[in-house]
XYZ file of C-alpha atoms in Angstrom:
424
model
C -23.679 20.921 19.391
C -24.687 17.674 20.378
C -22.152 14.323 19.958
C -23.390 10.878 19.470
C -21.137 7.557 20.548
C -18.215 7.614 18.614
C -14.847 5.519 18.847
C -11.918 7.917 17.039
C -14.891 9.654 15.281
C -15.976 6.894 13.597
C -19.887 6.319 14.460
C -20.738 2.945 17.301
C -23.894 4.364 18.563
C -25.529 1.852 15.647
C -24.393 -1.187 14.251
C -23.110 -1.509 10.958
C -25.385 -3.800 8.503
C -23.893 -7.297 8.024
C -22.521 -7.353 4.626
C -20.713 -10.523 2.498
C -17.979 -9.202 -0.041
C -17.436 -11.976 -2.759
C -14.136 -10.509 -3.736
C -12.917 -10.209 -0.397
C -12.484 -13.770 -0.768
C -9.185 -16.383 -1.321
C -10.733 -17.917 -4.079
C -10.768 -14.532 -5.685
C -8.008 -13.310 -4.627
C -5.813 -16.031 -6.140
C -7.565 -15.880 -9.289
C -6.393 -12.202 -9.630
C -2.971 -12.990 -8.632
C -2.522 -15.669 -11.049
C -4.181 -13.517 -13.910
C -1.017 -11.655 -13.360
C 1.404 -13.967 -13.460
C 1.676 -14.718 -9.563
C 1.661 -17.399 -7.184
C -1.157 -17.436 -5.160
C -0.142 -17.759 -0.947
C -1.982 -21.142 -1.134
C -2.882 -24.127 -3.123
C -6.784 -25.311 -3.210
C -7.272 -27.328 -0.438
C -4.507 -26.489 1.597
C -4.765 -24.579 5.191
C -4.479 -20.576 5.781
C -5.112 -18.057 7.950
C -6.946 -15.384 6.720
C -7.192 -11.845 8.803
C -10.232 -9.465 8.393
C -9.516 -5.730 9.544
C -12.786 -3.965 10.088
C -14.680 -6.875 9.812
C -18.038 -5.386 11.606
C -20.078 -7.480 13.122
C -18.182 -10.619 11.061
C -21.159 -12.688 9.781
C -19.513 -12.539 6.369
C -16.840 -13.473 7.695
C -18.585 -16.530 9.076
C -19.701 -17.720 5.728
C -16.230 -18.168 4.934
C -14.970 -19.852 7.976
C -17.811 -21.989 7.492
C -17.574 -22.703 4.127
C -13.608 -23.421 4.772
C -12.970 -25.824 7.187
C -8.755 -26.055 6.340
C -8.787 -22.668 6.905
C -8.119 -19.745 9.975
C -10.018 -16.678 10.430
C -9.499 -13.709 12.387
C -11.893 -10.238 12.354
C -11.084 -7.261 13.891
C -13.132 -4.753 15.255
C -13.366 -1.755 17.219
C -17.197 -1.488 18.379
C -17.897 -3.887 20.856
C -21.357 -4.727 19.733
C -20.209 -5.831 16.265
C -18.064 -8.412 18.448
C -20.683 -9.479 20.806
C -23.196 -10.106 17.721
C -20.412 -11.698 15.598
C -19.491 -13.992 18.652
C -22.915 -14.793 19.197
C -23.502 -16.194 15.851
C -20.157 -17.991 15.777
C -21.443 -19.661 19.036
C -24.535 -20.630 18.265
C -23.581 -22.703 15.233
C -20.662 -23.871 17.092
C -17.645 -23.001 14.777
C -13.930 -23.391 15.846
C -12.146 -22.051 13.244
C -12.597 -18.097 13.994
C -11.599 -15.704 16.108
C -12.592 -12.291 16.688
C -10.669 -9.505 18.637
C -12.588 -6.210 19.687
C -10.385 -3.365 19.604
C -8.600 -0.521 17.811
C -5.643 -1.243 15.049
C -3.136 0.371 17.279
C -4.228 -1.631 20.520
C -3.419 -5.093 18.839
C -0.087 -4.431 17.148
C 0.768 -7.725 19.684
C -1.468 -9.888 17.689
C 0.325 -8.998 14.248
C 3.011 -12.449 14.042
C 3.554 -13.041 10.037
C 1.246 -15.924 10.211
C -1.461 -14.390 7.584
C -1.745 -15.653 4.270
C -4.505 -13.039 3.332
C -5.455 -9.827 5.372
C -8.547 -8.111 3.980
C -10.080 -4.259 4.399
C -12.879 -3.256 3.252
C -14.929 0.098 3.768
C -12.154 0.708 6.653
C -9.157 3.034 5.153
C -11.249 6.545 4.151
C -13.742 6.272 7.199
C -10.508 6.223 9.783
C -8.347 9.012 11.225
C -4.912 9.158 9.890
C -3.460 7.421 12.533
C -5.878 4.649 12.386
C -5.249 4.490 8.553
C -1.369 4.425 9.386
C -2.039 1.480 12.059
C -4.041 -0.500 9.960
C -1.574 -0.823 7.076
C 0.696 -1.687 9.843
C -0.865 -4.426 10.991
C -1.518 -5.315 6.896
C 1.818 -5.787 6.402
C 3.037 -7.155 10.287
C 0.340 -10.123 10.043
C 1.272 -11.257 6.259
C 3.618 -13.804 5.537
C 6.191 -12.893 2.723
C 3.715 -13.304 -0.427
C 0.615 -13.339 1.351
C -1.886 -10.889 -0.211
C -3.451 -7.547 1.418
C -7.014 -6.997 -0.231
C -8.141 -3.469 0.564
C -11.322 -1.106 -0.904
C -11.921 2.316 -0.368
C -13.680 5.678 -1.557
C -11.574 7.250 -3.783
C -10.729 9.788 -5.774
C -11.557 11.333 -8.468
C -15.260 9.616 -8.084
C -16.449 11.355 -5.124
C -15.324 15.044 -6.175
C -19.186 15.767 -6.446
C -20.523 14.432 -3.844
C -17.713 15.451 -1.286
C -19.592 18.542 -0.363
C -22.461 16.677 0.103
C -21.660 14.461 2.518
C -19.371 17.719 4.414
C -22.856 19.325 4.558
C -24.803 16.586 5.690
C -22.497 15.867 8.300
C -22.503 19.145 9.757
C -26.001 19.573 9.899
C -26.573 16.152 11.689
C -24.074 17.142 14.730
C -26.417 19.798 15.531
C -29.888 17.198 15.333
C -31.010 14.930 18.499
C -30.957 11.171 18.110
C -28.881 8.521 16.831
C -26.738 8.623 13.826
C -29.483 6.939 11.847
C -31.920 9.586 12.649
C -29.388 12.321 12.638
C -28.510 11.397 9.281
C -32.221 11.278 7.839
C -32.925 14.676 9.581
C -29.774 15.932 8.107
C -30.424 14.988 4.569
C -33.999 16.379 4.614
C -32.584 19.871 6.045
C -29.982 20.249 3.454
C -32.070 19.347 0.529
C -34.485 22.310 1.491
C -31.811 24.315 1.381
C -30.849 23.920 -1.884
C -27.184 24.232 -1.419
C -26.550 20.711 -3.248
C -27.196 19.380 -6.795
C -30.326 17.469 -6.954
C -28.719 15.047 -9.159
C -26.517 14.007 -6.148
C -29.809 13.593 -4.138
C -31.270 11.617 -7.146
C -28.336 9.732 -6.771
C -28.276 9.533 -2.962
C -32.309 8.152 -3.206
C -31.615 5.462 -5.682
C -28.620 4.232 -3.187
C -31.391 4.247 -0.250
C -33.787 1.980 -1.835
C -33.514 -1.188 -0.178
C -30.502 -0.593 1.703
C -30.799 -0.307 5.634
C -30.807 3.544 7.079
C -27.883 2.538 9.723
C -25.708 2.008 6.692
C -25.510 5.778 6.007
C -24.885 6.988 9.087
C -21.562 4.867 9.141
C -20.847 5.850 5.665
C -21.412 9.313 5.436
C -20.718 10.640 9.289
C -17.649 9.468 10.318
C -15.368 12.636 11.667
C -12.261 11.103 9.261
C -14.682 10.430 6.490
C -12.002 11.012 3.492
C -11.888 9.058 0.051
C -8.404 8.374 -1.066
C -6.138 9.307 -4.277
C -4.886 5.684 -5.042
C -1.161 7.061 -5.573
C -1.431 7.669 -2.261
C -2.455 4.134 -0.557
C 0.078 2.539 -3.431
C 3.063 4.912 -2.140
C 1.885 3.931 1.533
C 1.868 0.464 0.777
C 5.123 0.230 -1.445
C 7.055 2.330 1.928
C 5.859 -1.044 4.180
C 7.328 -3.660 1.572
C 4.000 -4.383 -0.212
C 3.928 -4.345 -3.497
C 0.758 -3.247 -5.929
C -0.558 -5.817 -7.659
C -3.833 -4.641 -9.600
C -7.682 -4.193 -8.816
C -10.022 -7.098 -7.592
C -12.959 -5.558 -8.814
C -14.900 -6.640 -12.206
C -14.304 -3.735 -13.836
C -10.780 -3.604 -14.046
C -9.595 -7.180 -13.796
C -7.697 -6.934 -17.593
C -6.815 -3.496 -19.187
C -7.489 -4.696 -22.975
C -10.908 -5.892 -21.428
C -11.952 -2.877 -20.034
C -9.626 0.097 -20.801
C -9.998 1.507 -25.030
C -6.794 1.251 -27.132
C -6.523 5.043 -26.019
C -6.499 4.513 -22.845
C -4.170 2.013 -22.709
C -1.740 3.567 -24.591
C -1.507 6.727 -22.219
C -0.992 4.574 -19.706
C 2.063 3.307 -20.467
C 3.736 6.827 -20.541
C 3.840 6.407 -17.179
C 6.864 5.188 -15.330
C 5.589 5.200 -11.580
C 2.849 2.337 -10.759
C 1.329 5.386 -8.306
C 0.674 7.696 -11.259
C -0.428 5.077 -13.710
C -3.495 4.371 -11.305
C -3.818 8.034 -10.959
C -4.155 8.364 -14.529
C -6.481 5.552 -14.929
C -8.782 6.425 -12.340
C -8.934 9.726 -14.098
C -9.901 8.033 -17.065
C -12.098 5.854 -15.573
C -13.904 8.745 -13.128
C -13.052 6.059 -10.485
C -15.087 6.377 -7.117
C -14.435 2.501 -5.457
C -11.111 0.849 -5.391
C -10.621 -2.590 -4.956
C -6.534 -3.171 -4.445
C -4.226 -6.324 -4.285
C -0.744 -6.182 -2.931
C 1.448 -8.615 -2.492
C 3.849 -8.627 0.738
C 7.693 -9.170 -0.806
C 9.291 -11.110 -2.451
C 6.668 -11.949 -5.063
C 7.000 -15.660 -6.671
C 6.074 -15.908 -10.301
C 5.240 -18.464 -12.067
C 8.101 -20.645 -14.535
C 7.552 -21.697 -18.174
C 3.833 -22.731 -18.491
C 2.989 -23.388 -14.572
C 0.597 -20.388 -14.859
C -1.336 -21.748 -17.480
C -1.314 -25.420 -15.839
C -2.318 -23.626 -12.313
C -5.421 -21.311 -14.144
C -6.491 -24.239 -16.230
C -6.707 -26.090 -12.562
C -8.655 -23.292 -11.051
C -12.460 -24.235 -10.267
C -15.629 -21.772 -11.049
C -19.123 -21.114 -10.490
C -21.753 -19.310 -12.106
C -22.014 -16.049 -10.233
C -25.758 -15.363 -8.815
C -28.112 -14.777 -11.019
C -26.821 -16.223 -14.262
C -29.443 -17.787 -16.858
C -28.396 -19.890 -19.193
C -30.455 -17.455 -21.804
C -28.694 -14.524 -20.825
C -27.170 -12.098 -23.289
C -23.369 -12.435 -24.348
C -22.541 -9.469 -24.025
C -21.686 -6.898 -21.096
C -20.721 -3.114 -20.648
C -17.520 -2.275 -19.780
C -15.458 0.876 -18.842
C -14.526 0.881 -22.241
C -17.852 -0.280 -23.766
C -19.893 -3.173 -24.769
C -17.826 -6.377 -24.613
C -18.914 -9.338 -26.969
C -18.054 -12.789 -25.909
C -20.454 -14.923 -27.848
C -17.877 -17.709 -28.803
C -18.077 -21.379 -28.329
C -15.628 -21.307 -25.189
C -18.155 -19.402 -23.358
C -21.030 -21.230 -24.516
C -19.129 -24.547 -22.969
C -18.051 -22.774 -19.824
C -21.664 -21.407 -19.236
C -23.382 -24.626 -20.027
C -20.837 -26.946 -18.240
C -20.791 -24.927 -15.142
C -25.188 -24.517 -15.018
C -24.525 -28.240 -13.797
C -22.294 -27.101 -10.448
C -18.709 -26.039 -10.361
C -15.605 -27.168 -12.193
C -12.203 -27.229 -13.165
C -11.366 -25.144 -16.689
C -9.273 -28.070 -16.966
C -12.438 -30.664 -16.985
C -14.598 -28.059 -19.588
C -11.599 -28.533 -21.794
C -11.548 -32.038 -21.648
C -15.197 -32.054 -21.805
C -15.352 -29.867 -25.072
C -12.060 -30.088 -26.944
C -11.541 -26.191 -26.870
C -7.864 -25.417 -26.151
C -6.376 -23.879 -23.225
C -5.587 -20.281 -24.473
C -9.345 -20.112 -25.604
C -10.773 -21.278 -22.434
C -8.589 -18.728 -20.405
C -8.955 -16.045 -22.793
C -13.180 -16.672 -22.290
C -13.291 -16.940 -18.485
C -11.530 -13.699 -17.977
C -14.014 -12.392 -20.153
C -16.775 -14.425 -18.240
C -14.808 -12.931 -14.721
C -15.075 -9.580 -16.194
C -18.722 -9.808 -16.734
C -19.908 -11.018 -13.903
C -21.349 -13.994 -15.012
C -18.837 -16.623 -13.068
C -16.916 -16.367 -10.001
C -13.888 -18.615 -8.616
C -14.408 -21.253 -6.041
C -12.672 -24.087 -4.207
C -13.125 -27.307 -4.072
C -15.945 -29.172 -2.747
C -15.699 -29.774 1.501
C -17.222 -28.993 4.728
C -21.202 -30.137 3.100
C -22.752 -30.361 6.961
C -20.867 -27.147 8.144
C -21.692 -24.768 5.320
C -25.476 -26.017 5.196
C -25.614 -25.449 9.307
C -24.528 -21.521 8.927
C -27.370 -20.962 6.341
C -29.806 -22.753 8.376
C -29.015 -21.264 11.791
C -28.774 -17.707 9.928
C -32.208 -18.271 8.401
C -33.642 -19.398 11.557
C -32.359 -16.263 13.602
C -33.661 -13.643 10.720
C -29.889 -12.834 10.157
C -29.724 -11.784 6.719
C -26.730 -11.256 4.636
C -26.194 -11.123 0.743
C -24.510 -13.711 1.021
C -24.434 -17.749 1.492
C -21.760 -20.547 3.064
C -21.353 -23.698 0.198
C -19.112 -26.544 0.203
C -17.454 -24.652 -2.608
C -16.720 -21.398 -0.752
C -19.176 -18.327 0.099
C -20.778 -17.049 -2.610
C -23.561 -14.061 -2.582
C -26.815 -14.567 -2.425
């Protein structure tokens, strides 16, 4: 049996595709948080340092140092060539606001110092060993400041159930093929398709997923030694032991239960008295496979009387990429079709085709009343069709990254704007 480079079985022999995640970002995060009734670690505009664990080779992160000029960023790595590419871009557009440090969670403990308004992990916790797992959520709750928000997604459970065996078999097979991981990983799926040992629905599956995605990005998700998707009962328990607390999911799907959970649903879920077997429960319902959580590092600070109203009638949006002013008002949800034709929308939608603002200026702007408006752009938030942003700053800066990304053939789904990165 043949090994390629590994660092704590977790494949370096390629590099890992650079990837922008929009809800990875502070703008989104405190527009979750205050959906739920909690101060976000920062007001618009003001500075914070936000810590990326995992970040590869940090080009999304770039966008966001670039695009935030008030604020501090620090990725984390363990595979020295997502460093020395990261650093390389970071250099050549000549950014000071970002720092990257190449090694394992365990070997920077040091660096932890409660200075972190935001730490962030994504595609890091089920691709680890258990000890790196255990470090990393270490170093989650060591870096935050008390109500600074950990952002973390992950396989889970029970999503990947079928396709589990898949990737066991796969991986197998490819320790015993020559070449990189990349062409491991291609050999490896051809042999065990002839074999016939797996559904071919998870190999129509697995060929939709390849189409236009680069081959390197299998070989880090599916060949990893710790590969392992998680039961979220399990990362919430983990969490709660270190003093964070859960907050709720980041992702679309599941930003507000009456949005996207039926009446059912919802109603079997509060039988449950433990947060850990409520998300259980739901991602049962749901056949979850990707988790997007928020905690919150304790105390929490809610907000008094109306101040979370005032603050989400402040917050800023965008139209999320894509969105056409002609565009259906309507979206699927977990719990199905959601219908948000209604005049709030049509405002929001048209006001925001012009370039981002304030819920607070639509309002003015249309005469539509705050619970309306908020109601409507969790809808909107839910479907995909708008996204939360900051302010405007930083014009030169975020229109240098784009430019000096474009002129180096670095592509990324994803773009820097004076308003925060977006994708792209």
């Amino acid at each position: 049996m043949s090994e390629f480079a590994q660092i704590d079985g977790y494949v370096a022999d390629t590099a890992y595709p650079s990837k922008f995640h929009q809800s990875f970002q502070a703008p989104w995060i405190d527009a979750v948080l205050a959906m739920r009734g909690i101060v976000p670690p920062r007001a618009e505009g003001d500075a914070f340092t936000l810590v990326d664990l995992g970040c590869g080779d940090a080009i999304g992160l770039t966008l966001a140092a670039a695009s935030h000029p008030q604020g501090r960023f620090i990725g984390v790595d363990a595979i020295p060539d997502h460093i020395a590419r990261g650093q390389a871009v970071i250099d050549g557009i000549g950014l000071d606001n970002i720092e990257l440090i190449c090694g394992g969670f365990a070997d920077i403990v040091h660096r932890a110092d409660a200075s972190a308004d935001y730490v962030t992990a994504q595609g890091v916790l089920a691709w680890v060993s258990a000890d790196n797992r255990a470090a990393m959520l270490d170093l989650a709750r060591d870096w935050l400041k008390p109500c600074g928000a950990f952002c973390v997604g992950y396989n889970a459970y029970p999503g990947w159930n079928a396709i589990a065996p898949m990737q066991a078999l796969v991986r197998a097979i490819a320790l015993e093929k020559q070449g990189n991981s990349t062409q491991r990983f291609t050999a490896a799926v051809d042999h065990a398709r002839r074999t016939g040992a797996v559904q071919d629905g998870i190999w129509d599956w697995l060929d939709e997923l390849r189409e236009g995605i680069a081959e390197n990005y299998f070989a880090h998700e599916y060949l990893n030694a710790h590969w392992q998707p998680c039961w979220s009962g399990d990362v919430i328990t983990a969490m709660g032991d270190r003093g964070l607390a859960y907050v709720g999911q980041a992702g679309n799907q599941r930003l507000r239960d009456d949005f996207c959970y039926t009446h059912d649903w919802r109603a079997a879920l509060a039988d449950f008295n433990s947060v850990a077997a409520r998300e259980i429960a739901a991602d049962l319902l749901t056949e979850c496979w990707f988790r997007r959580d928020v905690y919150l590092k304790m105390p929490a600070l809610g907000f008094d009387g109306d101040e979370q109203s005032a603050y989400r009638m402040g917050s800023r949006w965008a139209l999320s990429l894509g969105v056409e002013a002609d565009m259906a008002m309507t979206s699927p949800t977990l719990s199905g079709e959601m219908n948000f034709d209604n005049a709030a929308a049509r405002a929001i939608l048209s006001t925001l085709g012009n370039g981002p603002m304030q819920l607070s200026d639509i309002g003015a702007q249309s005469d539509i009343s705050a619970v309306d408006l908020l109601n409507t752009i969790d809808a909107l938030f839910v479907a995909n069709r708008v996204v939360p942003v900051d302010a405007a700053v930083a014009h030169e800066v975020s229109g240098r990254v784009n430019r000096w990304l474009a002129d180096n053939d670095i592509r990324i789904n994803g773009r820097a704007t004076p308003n925060g990165a977006v994708m792209a």
